[in-house]
Coordinates of C-alpha atoms and ligand atoms in Angstrom, one line a residue:
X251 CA 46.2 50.4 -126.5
X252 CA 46.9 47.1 -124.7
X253 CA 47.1 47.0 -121.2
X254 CA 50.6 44.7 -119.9
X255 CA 49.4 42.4 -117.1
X256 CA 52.0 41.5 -114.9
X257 CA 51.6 38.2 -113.3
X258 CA 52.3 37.8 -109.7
X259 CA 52.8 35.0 -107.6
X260 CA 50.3 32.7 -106.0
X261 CA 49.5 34.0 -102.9
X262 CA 47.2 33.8 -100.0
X263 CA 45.8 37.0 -98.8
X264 CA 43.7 36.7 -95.2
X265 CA 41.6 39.3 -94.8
X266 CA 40.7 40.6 -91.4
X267 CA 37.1 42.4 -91.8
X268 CA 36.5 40.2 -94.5
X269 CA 32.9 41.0 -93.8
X270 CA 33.1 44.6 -93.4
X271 CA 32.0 47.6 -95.3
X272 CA 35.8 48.4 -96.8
X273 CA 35.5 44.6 -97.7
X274 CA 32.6 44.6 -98.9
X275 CA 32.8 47.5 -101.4
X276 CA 36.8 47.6 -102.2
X277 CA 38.9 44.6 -101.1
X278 CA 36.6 41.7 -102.6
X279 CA 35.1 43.7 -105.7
X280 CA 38.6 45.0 -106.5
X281 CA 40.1 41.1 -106.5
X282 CA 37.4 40.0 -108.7
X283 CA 38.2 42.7 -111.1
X284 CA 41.7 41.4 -111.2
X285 CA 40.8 37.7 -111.2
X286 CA 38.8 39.3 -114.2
X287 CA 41.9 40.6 -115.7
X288 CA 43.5 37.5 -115.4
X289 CA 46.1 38.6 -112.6
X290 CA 45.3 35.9 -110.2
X291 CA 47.5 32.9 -111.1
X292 CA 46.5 29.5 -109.9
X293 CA 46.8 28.7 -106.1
X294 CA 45.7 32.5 -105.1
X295 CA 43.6 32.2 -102.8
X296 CA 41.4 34.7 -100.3
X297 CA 40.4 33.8 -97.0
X298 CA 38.0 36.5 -95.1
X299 CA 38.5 36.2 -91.6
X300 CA 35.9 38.0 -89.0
X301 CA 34.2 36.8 -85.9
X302 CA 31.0 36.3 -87.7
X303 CA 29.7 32.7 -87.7
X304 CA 29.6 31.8 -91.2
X305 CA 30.5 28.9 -93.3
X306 CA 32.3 29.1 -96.6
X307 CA 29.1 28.9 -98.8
X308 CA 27.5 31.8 -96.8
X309 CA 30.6 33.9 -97.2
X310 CA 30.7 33.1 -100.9
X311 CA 27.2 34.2 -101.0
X312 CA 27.9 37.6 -99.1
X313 CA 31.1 38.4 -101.1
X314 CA 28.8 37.6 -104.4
X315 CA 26.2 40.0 -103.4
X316 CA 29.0 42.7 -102.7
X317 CA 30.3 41.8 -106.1
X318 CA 27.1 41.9 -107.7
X319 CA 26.3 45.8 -105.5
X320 CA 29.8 47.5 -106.3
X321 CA 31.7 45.3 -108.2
X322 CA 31.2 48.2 -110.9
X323 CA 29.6 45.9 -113.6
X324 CA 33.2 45.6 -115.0
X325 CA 32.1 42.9 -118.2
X326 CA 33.5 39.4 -117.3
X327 CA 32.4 35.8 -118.8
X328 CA 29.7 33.8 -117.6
X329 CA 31.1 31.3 -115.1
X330 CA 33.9 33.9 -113.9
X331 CA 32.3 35.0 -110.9
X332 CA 31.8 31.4 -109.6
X333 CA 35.6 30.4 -110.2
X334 CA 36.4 33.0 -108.4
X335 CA 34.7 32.8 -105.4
X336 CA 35.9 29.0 -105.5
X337 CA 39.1 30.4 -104.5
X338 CA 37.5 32.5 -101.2
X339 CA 37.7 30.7 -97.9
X340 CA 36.1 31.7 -94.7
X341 CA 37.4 31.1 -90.4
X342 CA 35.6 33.0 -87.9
X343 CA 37.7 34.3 -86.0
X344 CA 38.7 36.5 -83.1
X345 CA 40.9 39.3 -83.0
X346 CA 41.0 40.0 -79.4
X347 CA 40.6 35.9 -78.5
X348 CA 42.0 32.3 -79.5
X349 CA 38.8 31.3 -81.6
X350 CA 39.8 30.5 -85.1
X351 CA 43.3 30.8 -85.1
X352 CA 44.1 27.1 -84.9
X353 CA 41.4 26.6 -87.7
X354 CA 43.7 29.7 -89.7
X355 CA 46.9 28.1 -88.9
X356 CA 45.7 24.4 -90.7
X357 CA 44.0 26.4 -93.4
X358 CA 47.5 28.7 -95.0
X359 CA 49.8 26.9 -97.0
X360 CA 53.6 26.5 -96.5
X361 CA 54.1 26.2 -100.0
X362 CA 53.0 29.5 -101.1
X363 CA 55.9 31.9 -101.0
X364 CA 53.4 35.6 -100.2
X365 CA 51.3 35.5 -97.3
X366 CA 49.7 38.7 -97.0
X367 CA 47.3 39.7 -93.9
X368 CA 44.8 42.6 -95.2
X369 CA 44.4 44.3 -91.4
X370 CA 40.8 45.8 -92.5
X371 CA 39.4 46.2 -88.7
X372 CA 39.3 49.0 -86.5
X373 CA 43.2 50.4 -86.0
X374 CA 42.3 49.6 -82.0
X375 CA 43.0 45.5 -83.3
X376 CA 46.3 45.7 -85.1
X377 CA 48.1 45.3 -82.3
X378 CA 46.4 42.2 -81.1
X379 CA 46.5 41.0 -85.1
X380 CA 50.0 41.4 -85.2
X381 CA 50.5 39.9 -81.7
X382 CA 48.5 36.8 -82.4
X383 CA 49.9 36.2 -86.2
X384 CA 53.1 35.9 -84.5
X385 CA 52.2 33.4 -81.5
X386 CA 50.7 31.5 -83.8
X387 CA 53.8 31.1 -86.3
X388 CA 52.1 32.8 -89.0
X389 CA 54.2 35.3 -89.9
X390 CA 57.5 34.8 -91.2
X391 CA 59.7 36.9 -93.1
X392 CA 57.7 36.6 -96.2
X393 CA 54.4 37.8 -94.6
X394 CA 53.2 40.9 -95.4
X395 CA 50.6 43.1 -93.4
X396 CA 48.4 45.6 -94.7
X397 CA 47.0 48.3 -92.3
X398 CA 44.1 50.6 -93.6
X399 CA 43.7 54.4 -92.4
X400 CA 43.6 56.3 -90.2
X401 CA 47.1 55.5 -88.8
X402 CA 46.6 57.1 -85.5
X403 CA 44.7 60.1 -84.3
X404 CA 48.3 62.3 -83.7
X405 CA 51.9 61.8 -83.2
X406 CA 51.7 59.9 -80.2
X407 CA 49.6 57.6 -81.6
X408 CA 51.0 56.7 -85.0
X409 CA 54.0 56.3 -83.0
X410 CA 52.7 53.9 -80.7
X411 CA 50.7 52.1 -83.6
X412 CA 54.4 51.8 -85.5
X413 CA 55.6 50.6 -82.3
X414 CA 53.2 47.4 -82.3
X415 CA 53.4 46.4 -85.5
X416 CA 57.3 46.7 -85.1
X417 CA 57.4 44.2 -82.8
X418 CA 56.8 41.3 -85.2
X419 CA 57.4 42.9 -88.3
X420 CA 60.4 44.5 -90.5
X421 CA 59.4 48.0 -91.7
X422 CA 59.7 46.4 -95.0
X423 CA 56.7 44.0 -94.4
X424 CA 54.4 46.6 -93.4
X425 CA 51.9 48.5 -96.3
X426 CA 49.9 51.3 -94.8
X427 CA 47.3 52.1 -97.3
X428 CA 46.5 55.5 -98.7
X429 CA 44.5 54.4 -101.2
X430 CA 45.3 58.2 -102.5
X431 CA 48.3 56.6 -103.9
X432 CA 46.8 53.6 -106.0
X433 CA 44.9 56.2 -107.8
X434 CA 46.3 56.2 -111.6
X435 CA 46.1 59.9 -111.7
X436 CA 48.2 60.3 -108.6
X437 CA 50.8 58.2 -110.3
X438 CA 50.5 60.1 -113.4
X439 CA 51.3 63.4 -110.8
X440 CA 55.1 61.7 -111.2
X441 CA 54.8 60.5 -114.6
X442 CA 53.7 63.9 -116.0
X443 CA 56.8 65.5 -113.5
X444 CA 59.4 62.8 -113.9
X445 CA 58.7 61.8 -117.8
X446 CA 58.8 64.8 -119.6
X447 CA 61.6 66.9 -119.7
X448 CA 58.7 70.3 -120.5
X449 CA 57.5 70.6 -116.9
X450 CA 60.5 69.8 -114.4
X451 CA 63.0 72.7 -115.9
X452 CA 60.3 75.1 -114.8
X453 CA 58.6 73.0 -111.9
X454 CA 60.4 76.0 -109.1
X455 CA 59.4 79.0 -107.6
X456 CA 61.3 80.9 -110.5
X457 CA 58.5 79.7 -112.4
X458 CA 55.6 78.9 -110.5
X459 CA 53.4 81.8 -109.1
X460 CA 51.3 79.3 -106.8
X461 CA 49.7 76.0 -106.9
X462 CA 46.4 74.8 -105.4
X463 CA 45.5 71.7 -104.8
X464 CA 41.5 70.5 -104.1
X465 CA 39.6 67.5 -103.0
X466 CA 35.8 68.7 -102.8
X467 CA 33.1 65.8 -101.7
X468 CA 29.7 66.4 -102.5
X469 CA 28.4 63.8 -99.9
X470 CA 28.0 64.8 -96.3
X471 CA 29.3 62.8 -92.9
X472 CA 27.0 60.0 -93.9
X473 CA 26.9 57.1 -91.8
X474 CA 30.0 58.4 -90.3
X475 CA 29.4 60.8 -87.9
X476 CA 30.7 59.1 -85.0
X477 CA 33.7 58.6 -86.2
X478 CA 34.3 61.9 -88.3
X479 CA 33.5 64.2 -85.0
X480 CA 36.1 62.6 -83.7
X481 CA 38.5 63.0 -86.8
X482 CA 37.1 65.9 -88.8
X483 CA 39.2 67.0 -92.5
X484 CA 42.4 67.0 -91.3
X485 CA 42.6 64.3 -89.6
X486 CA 40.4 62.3 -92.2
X487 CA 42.2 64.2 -95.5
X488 CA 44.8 67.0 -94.8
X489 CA 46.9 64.8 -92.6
X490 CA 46.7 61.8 -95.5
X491 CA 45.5 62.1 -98.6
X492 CA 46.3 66.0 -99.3
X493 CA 50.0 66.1 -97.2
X494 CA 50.6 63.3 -100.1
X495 CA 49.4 64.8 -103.1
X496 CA 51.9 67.7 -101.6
X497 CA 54.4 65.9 -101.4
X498 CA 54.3 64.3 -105.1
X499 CA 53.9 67.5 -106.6
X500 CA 56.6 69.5 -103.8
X501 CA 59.2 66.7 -104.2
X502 CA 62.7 66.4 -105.7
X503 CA 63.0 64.0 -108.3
X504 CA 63.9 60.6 -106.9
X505 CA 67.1 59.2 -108.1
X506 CA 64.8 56.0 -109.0
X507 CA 61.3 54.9 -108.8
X508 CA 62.1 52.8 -105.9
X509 CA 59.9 52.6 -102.5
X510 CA 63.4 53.8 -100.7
X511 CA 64.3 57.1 -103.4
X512 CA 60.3 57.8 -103.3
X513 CA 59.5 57.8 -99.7
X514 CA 63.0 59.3 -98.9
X515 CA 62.1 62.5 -101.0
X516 CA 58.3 62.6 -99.7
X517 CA 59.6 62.8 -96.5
X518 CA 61.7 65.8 -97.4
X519 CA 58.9 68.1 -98.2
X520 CA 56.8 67.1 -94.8
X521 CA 60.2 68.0 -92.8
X522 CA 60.5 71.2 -94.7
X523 CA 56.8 72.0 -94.5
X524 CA 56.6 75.5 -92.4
X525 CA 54.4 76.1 -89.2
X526 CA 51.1 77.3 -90.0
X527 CA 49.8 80.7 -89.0
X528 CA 45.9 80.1 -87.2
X529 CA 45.1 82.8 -89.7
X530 CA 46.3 81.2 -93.0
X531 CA 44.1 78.4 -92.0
X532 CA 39.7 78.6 -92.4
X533 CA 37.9 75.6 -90.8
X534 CA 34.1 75.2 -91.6
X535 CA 30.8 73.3 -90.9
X536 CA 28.8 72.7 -93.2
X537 CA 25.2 74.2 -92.9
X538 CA 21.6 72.2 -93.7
X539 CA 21.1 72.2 -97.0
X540 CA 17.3 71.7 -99.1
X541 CA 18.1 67.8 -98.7
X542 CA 20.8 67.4 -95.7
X543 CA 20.6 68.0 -92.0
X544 CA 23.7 70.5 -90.8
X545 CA 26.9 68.8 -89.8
X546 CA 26.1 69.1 -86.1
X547 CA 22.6 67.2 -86.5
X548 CA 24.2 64.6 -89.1
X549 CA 27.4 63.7 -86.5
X550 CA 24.7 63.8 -83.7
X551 CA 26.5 66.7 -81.3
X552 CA 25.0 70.1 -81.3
X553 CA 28.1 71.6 -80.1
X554 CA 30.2 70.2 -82.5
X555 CA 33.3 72.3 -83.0
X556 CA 34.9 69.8 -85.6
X557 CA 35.7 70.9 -89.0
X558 CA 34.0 69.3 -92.3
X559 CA 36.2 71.7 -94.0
X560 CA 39.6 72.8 -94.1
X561 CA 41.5 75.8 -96.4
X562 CA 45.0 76.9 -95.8
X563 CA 47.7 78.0 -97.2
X564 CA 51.5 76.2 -96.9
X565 CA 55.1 77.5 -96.9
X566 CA 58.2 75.0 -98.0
X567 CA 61.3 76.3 -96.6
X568 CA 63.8 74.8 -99.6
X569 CA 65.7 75.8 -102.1
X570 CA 62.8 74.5 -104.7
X571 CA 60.0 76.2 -103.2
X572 CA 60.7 78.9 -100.9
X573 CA 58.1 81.7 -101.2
X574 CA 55.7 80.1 -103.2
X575 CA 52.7 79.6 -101.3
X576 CA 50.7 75.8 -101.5
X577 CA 47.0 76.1 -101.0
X578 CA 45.1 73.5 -100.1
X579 CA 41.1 73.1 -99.9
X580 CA 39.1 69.9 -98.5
X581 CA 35.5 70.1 -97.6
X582 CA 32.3 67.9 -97.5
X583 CA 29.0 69.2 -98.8
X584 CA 30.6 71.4 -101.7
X585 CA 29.3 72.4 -105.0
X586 CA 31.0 69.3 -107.0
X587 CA 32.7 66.2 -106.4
X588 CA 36.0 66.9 -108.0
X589 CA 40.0 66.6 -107.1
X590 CA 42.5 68.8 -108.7
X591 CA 45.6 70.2 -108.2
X592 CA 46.8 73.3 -110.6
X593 CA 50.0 74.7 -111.1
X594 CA 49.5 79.0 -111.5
X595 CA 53.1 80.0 -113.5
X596 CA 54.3 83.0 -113.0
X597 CA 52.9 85.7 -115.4
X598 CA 55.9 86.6 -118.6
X599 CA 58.7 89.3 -117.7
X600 CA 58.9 91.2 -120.2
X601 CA 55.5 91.6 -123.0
X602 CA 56.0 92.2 -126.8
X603 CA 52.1 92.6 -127.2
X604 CA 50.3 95.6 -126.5
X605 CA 48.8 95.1 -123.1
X606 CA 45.1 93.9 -123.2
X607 CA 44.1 94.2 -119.1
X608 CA 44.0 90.0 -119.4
X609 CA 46.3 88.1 -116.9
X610 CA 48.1 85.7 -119.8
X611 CA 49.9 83.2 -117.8
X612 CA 50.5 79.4 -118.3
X613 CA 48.0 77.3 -115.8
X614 CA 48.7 73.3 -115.2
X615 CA 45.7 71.7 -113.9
X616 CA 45.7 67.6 -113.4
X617 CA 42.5 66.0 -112.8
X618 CA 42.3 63.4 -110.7
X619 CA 38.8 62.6 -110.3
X620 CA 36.7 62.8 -112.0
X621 CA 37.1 62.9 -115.4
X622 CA 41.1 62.5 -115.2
X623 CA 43.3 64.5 -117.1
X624 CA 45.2 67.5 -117.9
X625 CA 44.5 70.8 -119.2
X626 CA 47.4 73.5 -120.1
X627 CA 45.8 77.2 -120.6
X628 CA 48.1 78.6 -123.1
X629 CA 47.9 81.9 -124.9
X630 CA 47.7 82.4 -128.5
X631 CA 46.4 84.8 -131.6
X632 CA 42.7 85.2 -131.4
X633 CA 41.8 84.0 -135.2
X634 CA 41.2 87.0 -137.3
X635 CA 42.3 90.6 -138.8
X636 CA 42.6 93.5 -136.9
X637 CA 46.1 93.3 -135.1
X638 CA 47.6 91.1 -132.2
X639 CA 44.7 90.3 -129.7
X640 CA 45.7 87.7 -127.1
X641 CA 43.5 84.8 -126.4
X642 CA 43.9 82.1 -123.7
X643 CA 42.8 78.3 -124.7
X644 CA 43.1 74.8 -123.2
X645 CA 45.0 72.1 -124.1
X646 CA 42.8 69.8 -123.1
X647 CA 43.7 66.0 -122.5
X648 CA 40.7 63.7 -121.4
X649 CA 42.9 60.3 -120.6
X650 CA 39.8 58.3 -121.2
X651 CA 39.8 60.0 -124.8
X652 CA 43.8 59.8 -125.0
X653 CA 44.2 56.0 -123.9
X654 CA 41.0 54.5 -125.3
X655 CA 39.4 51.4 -123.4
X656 CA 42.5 51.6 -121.2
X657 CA 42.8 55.1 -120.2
X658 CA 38.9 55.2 -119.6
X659 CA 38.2 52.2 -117.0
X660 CA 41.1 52.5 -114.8
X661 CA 42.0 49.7 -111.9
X662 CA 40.7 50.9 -108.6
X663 CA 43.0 52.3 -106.6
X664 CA 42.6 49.2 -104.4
X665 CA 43.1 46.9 -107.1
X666 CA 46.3 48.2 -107.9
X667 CA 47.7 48.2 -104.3
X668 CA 46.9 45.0 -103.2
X669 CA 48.6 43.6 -106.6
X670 CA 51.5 45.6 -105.3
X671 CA 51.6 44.2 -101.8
X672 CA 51.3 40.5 -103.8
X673 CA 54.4 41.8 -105.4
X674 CA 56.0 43.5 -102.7
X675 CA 56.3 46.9 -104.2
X676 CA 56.1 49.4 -101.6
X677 CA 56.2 52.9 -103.5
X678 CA 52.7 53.8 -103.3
X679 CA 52.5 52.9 -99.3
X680 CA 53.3 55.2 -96.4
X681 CA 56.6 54.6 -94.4
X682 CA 56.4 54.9 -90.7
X683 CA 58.3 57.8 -90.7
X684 CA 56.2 59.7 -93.1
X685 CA 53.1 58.9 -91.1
X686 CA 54.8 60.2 -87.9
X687 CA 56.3 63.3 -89.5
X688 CA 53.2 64.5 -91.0
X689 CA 51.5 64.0 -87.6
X690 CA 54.2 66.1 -86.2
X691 CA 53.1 69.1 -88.7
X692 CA 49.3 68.4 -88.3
X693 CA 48.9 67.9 -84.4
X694 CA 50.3 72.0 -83.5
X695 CA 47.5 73.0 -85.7
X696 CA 44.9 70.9 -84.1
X697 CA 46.0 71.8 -80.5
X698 CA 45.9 75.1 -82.0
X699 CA 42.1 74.7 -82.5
X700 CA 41.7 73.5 -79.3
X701 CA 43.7 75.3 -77.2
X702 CA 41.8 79.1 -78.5
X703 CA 38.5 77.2 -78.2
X704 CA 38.6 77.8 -82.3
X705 CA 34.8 77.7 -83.6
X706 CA 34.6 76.6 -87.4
X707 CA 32.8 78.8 -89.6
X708 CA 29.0 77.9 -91.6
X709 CA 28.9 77.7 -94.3
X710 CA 26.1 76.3 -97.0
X711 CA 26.0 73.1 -98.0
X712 CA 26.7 72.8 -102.0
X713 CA 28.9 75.7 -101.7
X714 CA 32.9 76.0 -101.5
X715 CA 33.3 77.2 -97.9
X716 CA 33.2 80.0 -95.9
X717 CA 33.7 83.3 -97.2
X718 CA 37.0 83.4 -95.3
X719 CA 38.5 80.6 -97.8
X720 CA 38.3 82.9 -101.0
X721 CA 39.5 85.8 -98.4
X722 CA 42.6 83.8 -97.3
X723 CA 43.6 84.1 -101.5
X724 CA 42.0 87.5 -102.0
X725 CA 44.3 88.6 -99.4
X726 CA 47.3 87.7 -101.9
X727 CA 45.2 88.8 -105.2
X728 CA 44.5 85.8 -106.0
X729 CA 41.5 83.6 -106.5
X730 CA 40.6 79.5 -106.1
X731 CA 40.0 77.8 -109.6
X732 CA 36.5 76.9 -109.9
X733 CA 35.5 73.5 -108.6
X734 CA 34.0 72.2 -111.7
X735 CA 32.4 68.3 -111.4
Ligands
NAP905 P1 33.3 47.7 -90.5 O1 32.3 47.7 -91.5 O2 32.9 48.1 -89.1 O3 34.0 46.2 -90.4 C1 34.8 45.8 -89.4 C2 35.2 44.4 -89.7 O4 36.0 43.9 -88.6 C3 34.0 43.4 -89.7 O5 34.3 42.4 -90.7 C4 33.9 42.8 -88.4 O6 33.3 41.6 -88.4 C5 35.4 42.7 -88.1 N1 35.8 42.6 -86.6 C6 35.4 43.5 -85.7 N2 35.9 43.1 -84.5 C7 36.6 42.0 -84.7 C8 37.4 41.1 -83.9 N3 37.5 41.3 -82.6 N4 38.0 40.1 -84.5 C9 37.9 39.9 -85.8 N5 37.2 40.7 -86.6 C10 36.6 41.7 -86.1 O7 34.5 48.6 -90.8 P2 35.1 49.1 -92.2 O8 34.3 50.3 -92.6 O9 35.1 47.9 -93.1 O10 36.5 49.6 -91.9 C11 37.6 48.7 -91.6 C12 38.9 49.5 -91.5 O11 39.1 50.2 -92.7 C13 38.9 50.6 -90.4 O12 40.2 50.7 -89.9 C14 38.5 51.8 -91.2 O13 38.9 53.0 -90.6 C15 39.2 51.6 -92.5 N6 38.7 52.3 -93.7 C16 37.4 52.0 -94.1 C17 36.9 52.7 -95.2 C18 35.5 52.4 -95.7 O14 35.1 52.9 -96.8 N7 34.7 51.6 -95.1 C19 37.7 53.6 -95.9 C20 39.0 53.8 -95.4 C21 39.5 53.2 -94.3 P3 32.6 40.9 -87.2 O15 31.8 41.9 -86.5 O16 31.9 39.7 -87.8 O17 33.8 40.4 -86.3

């Protein structure tokens, strides 16, 4: 299969953070792979912006390294790596100050139609970003901003974040990054709904019996731990990245794949999203394990009561989905690194085979990482004499295996979203509505938690969670699917 480049415009794209870790490991690595791919047309240029004193041959030399470290080893031609870092620029520069701004303002181009400003610094400086890129006539109504997670730490403020960045910029000009979204198999979640007419005639609770949806790490708080006692699952994933996968696989078809129809109908589910009971929700903390300190030791507060695991289960009051229950199950430190979300269907009304004790029912499960895909268990004959014995079997789709070279090396999801904020495409970003109303469902739940003093649960590390996460599915006789790697 070939793979359709689509060209965008030349561009230049500040990054703020330009030194930092996101940077260092996504932003720059992920251009290059692009440049790579040919999508950089002539006059793109990159200019990393921190307060770091550097000059542009030390910045080259940093972003080289960082290509060299995670650039993935995608295969590019001799020579390609230095072409493109002749298009990187450096300004040191100050968020909070006037250093560098002048320097900034000399260095962008009027001539280049997309100005885009990659926000990749603590949330604390978008406001002074945005502030300063306006005083210093450098945004205009072309300019885009890009603002990286978390957007806020609750309602209030997300709101008051949305708020800043309103004052010098059109909601249409701002691209909060889940980089969820830029994930092909995310995409596919609509293309596999929206493309085919098999699934959506059944995609209902007529139909469907349940559907789960996981995101297990196998990695611990890292060098995080500040920040994650502080945030804990679901702030860091519920809130985000799980609340979006919900809403793709919750939400009425749009009318078109259009950032407005998309959003719109995202929005939707959050706003019918019921209140959550404290006990269909199971926090946990993950315990040491044979090479891991316990949570508390690795976030550096013994009497840490944040969670490094969340498990619940959700309601959607619509006409779609109501009674069917969504479960959903983050957590660090479990037994494989794997995201999935499967559709149970409901079992068949009425059998015309003698009944074998097995629980025959259709199961949709799409892979996002790793090993993307989709497998269908279906029933069929077991091969051989002896009567009408049922047997259930995958269907079993590998993309790498269905779409070749293609299918097998997937863009980044960064890669793909900053080509779209080139291109102005705003489908795959968060509106500041969204944002606000899925704070609105998560911040009753965590003033739950705090209010009743709530304690998570141990559990071991390389486990699934506490024995209260199985229990919270037992108690509707029904089970997780197994998180395979
Ligand atoms: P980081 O490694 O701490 O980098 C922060 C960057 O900001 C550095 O380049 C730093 O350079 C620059 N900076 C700090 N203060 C500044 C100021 N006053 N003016 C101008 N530049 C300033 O942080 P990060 O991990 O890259 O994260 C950046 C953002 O992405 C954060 O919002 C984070 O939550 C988000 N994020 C990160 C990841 C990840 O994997 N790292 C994942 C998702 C989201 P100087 O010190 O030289 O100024």
């Amino acid at each position: 299969m070939v793979s359709r480049i689509i060209p965008v415009e030349a561009f230049d794209l500040v990054i703020f953070g330009g030194t930092g870790d996101l940077a260092r490991r996504k932003i720059l690595p992920g251009l290059f792979r692009r440049y790579c791919a040919g999508q950089m047309p002539d006059g793109a240029r990159v200019i990393g912006a921190a307060r770091s004193d550097m000059d542009a041959a030390g910045y080259k030399d940093m972003v080289a390294d960082a290509i060299r470290e995670f650039g993935g080893g995608r295969s590019c031609e001799d020579g390609t790596l230095d072409a493109f870092l002749d298009r990187l620029h450096y300004v040191a520069i100050d968020a909070r100050g006037e250093t560098g701004w002048s320097e900034l303002t000399d260095l962008m181009r009027d001539s280049v139609q997309v100005r885009a400003y990659y926000f990749s610094v603590a949330p604390s400086l978008f406001g002074d970003l945005a502030e300063r890129l306006h005083s210093h006539g450098l945004a205009d109504d072309q300019s885009r901003i890009v603002v990286e997670k978390p957007f806020g730490r609750d309602l209030q403020t997300a709101r008051a974040l949305n708020a800043s960045l309103a004052e010098h910029f059109d909601e249409s000009q701002i691209y909060r990054i889940d980089h969820y979204l830029g994930k092909e198999t995310v995409q596919n979640l609509m293309a596999v709904r929206f493309g085919n007419t098999l699934f959506e005639p059944l995609w209902n609770a007529q139909y469907v019996d349940h559907i789960q949806i996981t995101v297990a790490e196998t990695v611990g708080v890292g060098g995080r731990g500040e920040y994650y006692d502080k945030s804990g699952a679901m702030r860091d994933m519920v809130q985000n990245h799980l609340m979006q996968l919900l809403c793709l696989i919750a939400m009425e078809p749009p009318a078109k794949f259009d950032p407005g129809a998309v959003r719109d109908e995202k929005l939707k589910v959050i706003r019918a999203l019921d209140k959550v009971e404290p006990h269909h929700i199971v926090r946990g903390q993950y315990a040491a394990g044979p090479d891991n300190p316990d949570f508390r030791e690795a976030v550096g507060d013994a009497r840490s009561k944040t969670e490094s695991f969340v498990a619940m289960k959700v309601g959607i009051s619509n006409w779609r989905w109501a009674g069917i229950p969504f479960y959903l199950r983050t957590g660090k430190r479990m037994s494989a690194r794997s995201s999935e979300i499967t559709v149970v269907f409901k079992a068949r009304n009425h059998s015309i085979f003698e009944e074998d004790g097995e629980d025959h029912r259709n199961v949709l499960s799409i892979r996002l990482q790793p090993n993307e895909g989709i497998t269908m268990k279906v029933t069929i004959k077991e091969p051989g004499p002896g009567g009408m014995r049922l047997v259930d079997v995958p269907l079993d789709m590998s993309f790498a295996e269905a779409l070749g070279e293609d299918g097998g090396d997937p863009p980044d999801a960064y890669e793909r979203l900053i080509m779209d904020v080139i291109r102005g495409n705003q489908t795959l970003f968060m509106r500041g509505d969204e944002v606000e109303a899925a704070w609105a469902w998560t911040d009753p739940i965590i003033d739950g938690w705090t209010a009743r003093g709530d304690v998570p649960k141990p559990y071991d590390s390389g486990s699934n969670g506490p024995t209260d996460a199985d229990q919270l599915l037992a108690r509707d006789g029904r089970i997780w699917r197994e998180v395979r790697p």
